Coordinates of C-alpha atoms in Angstrom, one line a residue:
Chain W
X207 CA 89.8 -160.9 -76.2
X208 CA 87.9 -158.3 -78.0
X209 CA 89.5 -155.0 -78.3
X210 CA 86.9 -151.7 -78.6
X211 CA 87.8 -148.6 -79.2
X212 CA 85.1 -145.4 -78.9
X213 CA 87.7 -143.6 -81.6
X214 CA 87.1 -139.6 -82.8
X215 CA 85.6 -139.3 -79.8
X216 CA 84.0 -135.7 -78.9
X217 CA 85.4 -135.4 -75.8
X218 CA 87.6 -132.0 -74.5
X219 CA 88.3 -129.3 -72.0
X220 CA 87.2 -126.4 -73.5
X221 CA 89.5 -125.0 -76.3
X222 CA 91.8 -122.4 -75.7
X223 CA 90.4 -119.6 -78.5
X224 CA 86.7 -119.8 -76.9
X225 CA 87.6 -120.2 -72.9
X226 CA 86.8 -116.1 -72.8
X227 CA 83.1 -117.1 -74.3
X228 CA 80.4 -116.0 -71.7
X229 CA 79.0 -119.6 -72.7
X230 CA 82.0 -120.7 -70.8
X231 CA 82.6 -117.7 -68.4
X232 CA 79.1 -118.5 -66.6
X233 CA 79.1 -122.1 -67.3
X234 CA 82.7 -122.6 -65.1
X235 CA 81.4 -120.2 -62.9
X236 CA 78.0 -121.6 -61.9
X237 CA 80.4 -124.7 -61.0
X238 CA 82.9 -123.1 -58.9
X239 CA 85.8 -124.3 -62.2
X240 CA 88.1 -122.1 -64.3
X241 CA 86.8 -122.0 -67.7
X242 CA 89.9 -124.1 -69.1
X243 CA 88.8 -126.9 -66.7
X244 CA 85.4 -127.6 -68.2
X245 CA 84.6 -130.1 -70.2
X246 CA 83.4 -129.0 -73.3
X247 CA 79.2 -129.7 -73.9
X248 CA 77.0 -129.2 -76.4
X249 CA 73.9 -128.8 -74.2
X250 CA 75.4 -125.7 -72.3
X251 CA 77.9 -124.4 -75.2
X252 CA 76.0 -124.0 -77.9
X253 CA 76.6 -120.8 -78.9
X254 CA 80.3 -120.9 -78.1
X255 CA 80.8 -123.9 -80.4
X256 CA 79.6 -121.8 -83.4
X257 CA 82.6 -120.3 -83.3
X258 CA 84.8 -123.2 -83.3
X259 CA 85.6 -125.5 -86.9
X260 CA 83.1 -129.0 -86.3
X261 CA 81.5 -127.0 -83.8
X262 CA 78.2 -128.5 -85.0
X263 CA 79.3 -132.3 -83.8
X264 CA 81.7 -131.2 -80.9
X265 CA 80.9 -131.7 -76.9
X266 CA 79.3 -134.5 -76.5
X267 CA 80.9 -136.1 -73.5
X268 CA 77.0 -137.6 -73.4
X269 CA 78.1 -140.6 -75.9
X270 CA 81.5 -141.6 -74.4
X271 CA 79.1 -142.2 -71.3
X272 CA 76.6 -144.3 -72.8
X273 CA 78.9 -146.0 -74.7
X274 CA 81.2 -146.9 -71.4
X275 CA 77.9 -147.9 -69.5
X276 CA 77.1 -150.4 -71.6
X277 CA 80.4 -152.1 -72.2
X278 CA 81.9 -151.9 -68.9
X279 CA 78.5 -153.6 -67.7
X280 CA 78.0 -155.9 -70.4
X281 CA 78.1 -160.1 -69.7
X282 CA 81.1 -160.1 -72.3
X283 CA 83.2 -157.5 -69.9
X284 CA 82.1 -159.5 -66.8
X285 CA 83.4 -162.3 -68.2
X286 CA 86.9 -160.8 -69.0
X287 CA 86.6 -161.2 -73.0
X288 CA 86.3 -157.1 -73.4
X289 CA 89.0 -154.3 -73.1
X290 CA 87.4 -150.8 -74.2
X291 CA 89.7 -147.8 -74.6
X292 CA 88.3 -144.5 -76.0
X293 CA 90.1 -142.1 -78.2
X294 CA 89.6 -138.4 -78.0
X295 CA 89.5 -135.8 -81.3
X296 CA 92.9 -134.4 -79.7
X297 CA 94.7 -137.8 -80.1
X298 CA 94.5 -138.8 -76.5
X299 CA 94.1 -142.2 -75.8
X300 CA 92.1 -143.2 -71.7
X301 CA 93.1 -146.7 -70.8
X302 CA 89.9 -148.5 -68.4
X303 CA 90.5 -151.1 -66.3
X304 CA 87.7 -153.6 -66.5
X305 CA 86.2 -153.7 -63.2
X306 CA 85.9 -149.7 -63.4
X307 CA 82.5 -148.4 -62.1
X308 CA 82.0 -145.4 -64.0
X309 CA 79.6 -143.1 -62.5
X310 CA 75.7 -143.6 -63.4
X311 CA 75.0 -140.1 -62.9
X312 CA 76.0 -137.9 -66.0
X313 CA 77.2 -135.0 -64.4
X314 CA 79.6 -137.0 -61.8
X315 CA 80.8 -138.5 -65.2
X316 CA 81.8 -134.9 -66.6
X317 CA 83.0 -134.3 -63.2
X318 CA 85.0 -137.2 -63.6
X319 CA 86.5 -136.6 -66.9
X320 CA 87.5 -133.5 -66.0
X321 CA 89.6 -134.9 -63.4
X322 CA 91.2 -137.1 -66.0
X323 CA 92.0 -134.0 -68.0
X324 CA 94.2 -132.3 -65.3
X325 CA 95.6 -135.3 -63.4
X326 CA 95.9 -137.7 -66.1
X327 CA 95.0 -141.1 -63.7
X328 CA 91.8 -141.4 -61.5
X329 CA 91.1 -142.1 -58.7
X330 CA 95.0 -141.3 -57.6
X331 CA 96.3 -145.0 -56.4
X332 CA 94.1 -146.8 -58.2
X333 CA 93.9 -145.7 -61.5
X334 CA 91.2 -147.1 -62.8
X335 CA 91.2 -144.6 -65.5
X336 CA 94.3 -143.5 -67.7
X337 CA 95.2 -140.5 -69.9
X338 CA 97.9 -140.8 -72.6
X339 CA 98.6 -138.6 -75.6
X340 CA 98.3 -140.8 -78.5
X341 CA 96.9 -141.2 -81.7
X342 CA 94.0 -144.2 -82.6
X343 CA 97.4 -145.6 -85.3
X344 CA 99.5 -145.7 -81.8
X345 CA 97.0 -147.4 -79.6
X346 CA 96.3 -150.1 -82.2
X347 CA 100.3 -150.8 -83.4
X348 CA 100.3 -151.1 -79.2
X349 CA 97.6 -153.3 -78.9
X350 CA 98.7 -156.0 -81.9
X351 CA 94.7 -157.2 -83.1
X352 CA 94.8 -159.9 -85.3
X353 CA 92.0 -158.4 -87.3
X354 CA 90.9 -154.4 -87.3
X355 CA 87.4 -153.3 -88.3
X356 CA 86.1 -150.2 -88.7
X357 CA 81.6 -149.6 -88.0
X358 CA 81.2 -147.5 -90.8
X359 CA 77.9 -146.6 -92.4
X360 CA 79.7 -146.8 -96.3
X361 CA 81.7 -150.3 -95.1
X362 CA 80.8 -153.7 -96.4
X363 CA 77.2 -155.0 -95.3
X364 CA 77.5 -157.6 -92.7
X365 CA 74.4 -159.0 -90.5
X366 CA 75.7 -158.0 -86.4
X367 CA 75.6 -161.6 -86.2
X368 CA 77.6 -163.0 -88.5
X369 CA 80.0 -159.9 -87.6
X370 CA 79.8 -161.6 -84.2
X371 CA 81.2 -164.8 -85.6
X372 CA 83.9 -163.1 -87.4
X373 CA 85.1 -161.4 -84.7
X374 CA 85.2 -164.7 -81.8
X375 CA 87.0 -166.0 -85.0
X376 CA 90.0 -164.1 -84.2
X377 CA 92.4 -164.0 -80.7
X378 CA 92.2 -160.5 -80.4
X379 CA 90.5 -158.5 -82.6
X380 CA 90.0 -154.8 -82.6
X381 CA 86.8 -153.0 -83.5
X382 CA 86.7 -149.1 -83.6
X383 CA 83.2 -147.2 -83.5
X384 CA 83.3 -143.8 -83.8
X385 CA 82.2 -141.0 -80.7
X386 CA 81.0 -138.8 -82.7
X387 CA 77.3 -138.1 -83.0
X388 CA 77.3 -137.8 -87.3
X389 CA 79.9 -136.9 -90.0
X390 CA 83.2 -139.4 -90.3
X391 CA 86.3 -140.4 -88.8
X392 CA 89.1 -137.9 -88.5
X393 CA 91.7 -139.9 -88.0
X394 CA 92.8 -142.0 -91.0
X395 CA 90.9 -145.2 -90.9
X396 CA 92.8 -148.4 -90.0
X397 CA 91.0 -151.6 -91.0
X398 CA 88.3 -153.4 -92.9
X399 CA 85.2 -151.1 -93.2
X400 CA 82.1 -152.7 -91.8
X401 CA 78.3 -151.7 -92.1
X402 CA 75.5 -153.4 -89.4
X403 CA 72.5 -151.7 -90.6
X404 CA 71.2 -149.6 -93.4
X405 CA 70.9 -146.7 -91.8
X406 CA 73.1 -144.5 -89.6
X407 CA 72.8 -145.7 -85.4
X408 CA 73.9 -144.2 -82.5
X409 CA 77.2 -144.9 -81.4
X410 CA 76.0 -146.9 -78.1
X411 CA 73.8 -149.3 -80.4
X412 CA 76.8 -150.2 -82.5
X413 CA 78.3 -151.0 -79.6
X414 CA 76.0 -153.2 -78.3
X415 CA 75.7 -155.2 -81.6
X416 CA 78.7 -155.8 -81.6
X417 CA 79.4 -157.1 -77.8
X418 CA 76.3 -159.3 -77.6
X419 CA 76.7 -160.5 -81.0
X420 CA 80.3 -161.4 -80.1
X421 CA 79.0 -162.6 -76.5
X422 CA 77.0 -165.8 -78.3
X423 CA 80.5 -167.4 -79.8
X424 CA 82.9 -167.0 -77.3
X425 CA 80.0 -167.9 -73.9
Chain Q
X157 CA 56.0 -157.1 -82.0
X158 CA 58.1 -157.0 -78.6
X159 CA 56.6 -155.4 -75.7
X160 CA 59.4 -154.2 -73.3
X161 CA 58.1 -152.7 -69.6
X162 CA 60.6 -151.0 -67.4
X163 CA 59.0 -151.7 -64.1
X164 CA 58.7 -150.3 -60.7
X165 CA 61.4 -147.5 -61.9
X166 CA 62.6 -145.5 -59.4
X167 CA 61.3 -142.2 -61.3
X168 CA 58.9 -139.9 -59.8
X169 CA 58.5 -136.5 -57.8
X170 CA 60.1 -135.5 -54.7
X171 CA 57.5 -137.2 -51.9
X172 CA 55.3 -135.0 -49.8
X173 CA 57.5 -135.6 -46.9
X174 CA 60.6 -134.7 -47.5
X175 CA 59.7 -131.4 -49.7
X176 CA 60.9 -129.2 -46.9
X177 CA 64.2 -131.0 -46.4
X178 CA 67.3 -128.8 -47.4
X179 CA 69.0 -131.0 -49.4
X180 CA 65.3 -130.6 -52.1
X181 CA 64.6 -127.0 -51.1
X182 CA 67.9 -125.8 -52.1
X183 CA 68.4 -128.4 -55.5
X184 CA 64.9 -126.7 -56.2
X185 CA 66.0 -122.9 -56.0
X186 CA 69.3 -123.6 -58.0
X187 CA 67.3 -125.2 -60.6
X188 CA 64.2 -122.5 -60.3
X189 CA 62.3 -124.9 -59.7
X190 CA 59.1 -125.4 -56.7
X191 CA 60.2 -128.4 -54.2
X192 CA 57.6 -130.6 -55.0
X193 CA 57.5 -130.1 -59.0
X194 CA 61.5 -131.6 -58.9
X195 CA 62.6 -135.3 -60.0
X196 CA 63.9 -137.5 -56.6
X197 CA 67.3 -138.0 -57.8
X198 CA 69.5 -139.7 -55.2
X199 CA 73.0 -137.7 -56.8
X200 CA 71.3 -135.1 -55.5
X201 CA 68.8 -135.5 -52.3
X202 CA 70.7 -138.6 -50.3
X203 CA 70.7 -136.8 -47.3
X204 CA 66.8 -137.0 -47.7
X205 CA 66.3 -140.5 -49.2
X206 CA 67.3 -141.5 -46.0
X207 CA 64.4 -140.3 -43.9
X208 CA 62.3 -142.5 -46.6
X209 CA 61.5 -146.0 -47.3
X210 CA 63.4 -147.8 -49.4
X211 CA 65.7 -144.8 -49.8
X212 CA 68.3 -146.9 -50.5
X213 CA 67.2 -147.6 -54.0
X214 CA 65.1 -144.2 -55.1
X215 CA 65.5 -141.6 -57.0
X216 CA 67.4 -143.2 -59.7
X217 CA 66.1 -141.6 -63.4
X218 CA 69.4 -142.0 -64.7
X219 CA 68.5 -146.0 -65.1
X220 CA 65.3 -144.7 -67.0
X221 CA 67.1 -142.7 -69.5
X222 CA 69.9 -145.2 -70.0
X223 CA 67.6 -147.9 -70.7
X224 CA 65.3 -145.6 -73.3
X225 CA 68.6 -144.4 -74.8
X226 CA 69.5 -147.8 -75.8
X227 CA 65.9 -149.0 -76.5
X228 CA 64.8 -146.4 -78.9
X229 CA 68.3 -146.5 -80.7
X230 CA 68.2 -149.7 -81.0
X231 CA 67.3 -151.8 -84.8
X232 CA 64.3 -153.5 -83.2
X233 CA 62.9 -150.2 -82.9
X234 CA 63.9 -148.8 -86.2
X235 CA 62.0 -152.0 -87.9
X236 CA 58.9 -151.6 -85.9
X237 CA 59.5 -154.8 -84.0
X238 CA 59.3 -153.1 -80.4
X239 CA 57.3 -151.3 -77.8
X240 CA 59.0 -149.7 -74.8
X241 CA 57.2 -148.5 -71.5
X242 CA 58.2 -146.9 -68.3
X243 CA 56.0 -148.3 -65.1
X244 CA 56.9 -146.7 -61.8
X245 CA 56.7 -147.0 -58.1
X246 CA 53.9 -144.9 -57.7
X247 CA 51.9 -147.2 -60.6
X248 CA 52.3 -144.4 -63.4
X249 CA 52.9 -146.1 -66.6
X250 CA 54.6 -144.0 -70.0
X251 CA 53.6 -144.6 -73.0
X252 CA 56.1 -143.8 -75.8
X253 CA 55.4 -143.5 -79.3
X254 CA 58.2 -145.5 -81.3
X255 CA 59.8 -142.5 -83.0
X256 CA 60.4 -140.2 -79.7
X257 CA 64.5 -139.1 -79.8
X258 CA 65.0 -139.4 -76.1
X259 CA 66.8 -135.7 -74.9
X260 CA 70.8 -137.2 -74.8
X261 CA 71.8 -135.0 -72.4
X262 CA 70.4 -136.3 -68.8
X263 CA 69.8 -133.3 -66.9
X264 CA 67.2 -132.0 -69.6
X265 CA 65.9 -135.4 -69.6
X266 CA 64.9 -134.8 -65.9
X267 CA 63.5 -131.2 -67.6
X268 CA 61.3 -133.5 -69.7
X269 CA 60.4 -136.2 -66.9
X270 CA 58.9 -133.4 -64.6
X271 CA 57.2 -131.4 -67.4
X272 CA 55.6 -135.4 -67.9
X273 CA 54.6 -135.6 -63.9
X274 CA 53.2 -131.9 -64.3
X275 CA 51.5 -132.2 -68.3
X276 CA 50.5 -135.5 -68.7
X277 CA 52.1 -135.5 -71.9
X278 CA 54.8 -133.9 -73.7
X279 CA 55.5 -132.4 -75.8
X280 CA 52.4 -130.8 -76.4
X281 CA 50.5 -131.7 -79.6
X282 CA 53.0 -134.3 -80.1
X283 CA 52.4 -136.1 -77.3
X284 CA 55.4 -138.7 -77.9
X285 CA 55.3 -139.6 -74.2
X286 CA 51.9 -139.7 -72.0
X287 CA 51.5 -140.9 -68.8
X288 CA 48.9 -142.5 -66.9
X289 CA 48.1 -143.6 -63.3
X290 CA 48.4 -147.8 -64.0
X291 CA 49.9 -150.8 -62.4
X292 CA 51.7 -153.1 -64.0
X293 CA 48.6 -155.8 -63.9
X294 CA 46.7 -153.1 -65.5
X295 CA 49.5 -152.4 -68.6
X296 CA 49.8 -156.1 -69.4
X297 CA 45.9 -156.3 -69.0
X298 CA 46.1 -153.8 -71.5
X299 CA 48.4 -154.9 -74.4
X300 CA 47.4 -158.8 -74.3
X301 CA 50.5 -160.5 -74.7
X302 CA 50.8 -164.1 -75.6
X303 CA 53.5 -164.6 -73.3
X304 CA 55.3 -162.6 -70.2
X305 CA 58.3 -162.9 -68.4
X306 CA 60.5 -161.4 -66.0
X307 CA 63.8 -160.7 -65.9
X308 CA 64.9 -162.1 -62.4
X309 CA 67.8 -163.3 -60.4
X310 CA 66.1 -166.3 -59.3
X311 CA 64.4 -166.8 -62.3
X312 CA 65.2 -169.8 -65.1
X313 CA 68.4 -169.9 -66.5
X314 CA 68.3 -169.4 -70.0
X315 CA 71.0 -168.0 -72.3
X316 CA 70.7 -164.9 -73.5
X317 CA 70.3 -166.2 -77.4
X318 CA 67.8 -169.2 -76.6
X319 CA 65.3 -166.6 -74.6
X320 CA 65.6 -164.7 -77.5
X321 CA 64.4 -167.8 -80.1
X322 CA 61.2 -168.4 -77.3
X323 CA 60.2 -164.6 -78.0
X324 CA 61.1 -164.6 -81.4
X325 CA 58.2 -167.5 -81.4
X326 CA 55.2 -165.5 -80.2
X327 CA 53.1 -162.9 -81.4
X328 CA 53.4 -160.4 -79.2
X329 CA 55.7 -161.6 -76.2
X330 CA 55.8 -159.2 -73.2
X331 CA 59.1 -159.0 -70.8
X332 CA 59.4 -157.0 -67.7
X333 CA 62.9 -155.7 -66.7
X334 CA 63.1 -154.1 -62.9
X335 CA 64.0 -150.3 -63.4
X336 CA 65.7 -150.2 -60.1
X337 CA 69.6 -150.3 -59.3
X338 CA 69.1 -153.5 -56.7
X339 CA 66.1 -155.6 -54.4
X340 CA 63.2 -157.3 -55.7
X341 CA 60.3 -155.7 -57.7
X342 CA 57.3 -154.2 -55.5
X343 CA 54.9 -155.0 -58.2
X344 CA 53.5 -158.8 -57.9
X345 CA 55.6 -160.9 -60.7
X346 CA 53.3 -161.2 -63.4
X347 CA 54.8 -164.2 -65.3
X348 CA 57.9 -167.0 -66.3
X349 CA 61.2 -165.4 -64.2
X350 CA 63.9 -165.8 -66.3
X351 CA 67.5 -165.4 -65.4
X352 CA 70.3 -164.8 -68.5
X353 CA 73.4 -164.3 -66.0
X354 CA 74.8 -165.7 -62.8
X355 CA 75.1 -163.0 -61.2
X356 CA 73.0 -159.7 -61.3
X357 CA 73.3 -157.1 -64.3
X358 CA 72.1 -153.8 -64.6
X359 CA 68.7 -152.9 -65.9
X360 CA 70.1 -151.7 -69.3
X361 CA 72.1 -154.4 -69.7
X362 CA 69.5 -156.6 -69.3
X363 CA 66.9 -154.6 -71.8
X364 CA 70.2 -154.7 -74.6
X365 CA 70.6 -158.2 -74.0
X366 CA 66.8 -159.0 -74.8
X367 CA 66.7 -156.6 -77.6
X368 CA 69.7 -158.0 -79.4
X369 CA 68.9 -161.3 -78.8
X370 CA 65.6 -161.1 -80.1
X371 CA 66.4 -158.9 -83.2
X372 CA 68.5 -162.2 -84.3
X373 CA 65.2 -164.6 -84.9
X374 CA 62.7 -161.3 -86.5
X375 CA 65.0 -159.7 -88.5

């Protein structure tokens, strides 16, 4: 079973010291929220986040998406060899089952996160999704990998395939990509630093090298 | 070099007949926008993708923009290896220079596809996307492949990293992926159908899994 984790992800209500921002103000309002219920975004905050430290790589619930639509509905996930987690900048940790449908359309997404925020579980019964304070340290000591790598443009060079080979070498191990669109981890890192490609990539195509590459040893 | 078509995508204009149905006349005026100049976005309009054929399966840009996301991002790309296009419905085909950063944030991806239905091209002077009235015959007409296939259902079963070895041996191998969520494609198949799954996947799934696959032979 391979263990991913979206970790330092950019994902957050709105923070407390910019809520009064007429960013915000209008935002919440054009969608019938209180400010401290919205999720924070980059697209619509812009000139709120100037105020805020890392305002220049916060909001961006837009990656956690991409990255969760790829790995929920990859062939490695259908085949029960995935778990995906995804850690927030605020040390909170959402548990997703792996038959979780998460919404295709990005704004039922944000709407959906934000649900997360207040209630902690969604949908209520099911739970499909699962809010926890708790730092990316915590969630791996939880999860017990027999291996933890980190994708990290100054790691150790290593073709996504033979990455793939080292990983469906292991029982469980755990790989941690970062949610963040630039910049580095916040959280200390944990593992063996690892470098795909020469250049920076998105977040979402890391995590697709690293699924399908892991898909052709253990399929 | 790897041609990739998205085709018979469920992206185009709020049809003629339904521009005078509430649930478009009023997404229009919240987004200050004239009825007919909006995206079909089922999130939005089901209430009027049921007066329509095949409403059960239009309206659906947010498999587009996944599927470009992941394309554009991905290493293929980055080493010149790839071409991606969008074919729709209505036989428009988009042409997208290799270096276009796809808007990450969906809702002004819409803001982009409807200023590419009313320009031609965008941005201007740029043009990094242009689109032209072309069916699918025509396109593949057009970039003379030495080999096309189609991602399919009931096509050949092939695993994911031998179809990736067979266009890893051509020239310029051409594959079609359906860029709607379920059904058959409405465009005549145009080549080899090729399954890589048991059961169905979604269209960016699919386009990953080719990518990937193929990246593992070139690079």
């Amino acid at each position: 079973m391979l263990h991913l984790v979206i970790a330092d992800s950019e994902l957050e209500l709105a923070p407390k010291s910019i809520v009064d921002h007429p960013a915000i103000v209008n935002y919440a309002k054009r969608r019938n929220k209180k400010p401290e219920e919205v999720l924070l975004d980059s697209t619509y905050h812009h000139s709120a986040l100037k105020k805020l430290e890392d305002g220049e790589r916060r909001g961006r619930p837009d990656i956690v998406h991409v990255c969760l639509l790829n790995a929920l509905e990859s062939i490695a996930n259908k085949e029960g060899k995935l778990r995906v987690y995804v850690h927030t900048r605020n040390d909170e940790v959402i548990y997703i089952k792996p038959e979780t449908r998460i919404p295709r359309n990005y704004n039922r997404f944000v709407g959906l996160m934000e649900s997360l925020f207040k209630n902690g579980v969604v949908p209520e019964g099911l739970e499909l999704l699962r809010m926890e304070e708790k730092s990316l340290a915590e969630l791996i000591d939880e999860i017990k990998p027999d291996g933890v790598f980190v994708m990290h443009e100054n790691g150790e060079s290593m073709k996504p395939q033979e990455f793939g080979k080292v990983l469906a070498g292991l029982q469980s191990p755990l790989v941690v990509v970062g949610g963040f669109p630039h910049g580095d981890f916040r959280s200390e890192i944990p593992g063996k630093k690892i470098s795909l490609y020469k250049a920076p990539l998105m977040a979402w195509t890391v995590v697709n090298e690293i699924i399908i590459n892991f898909e052709h040893w253990v399929l």
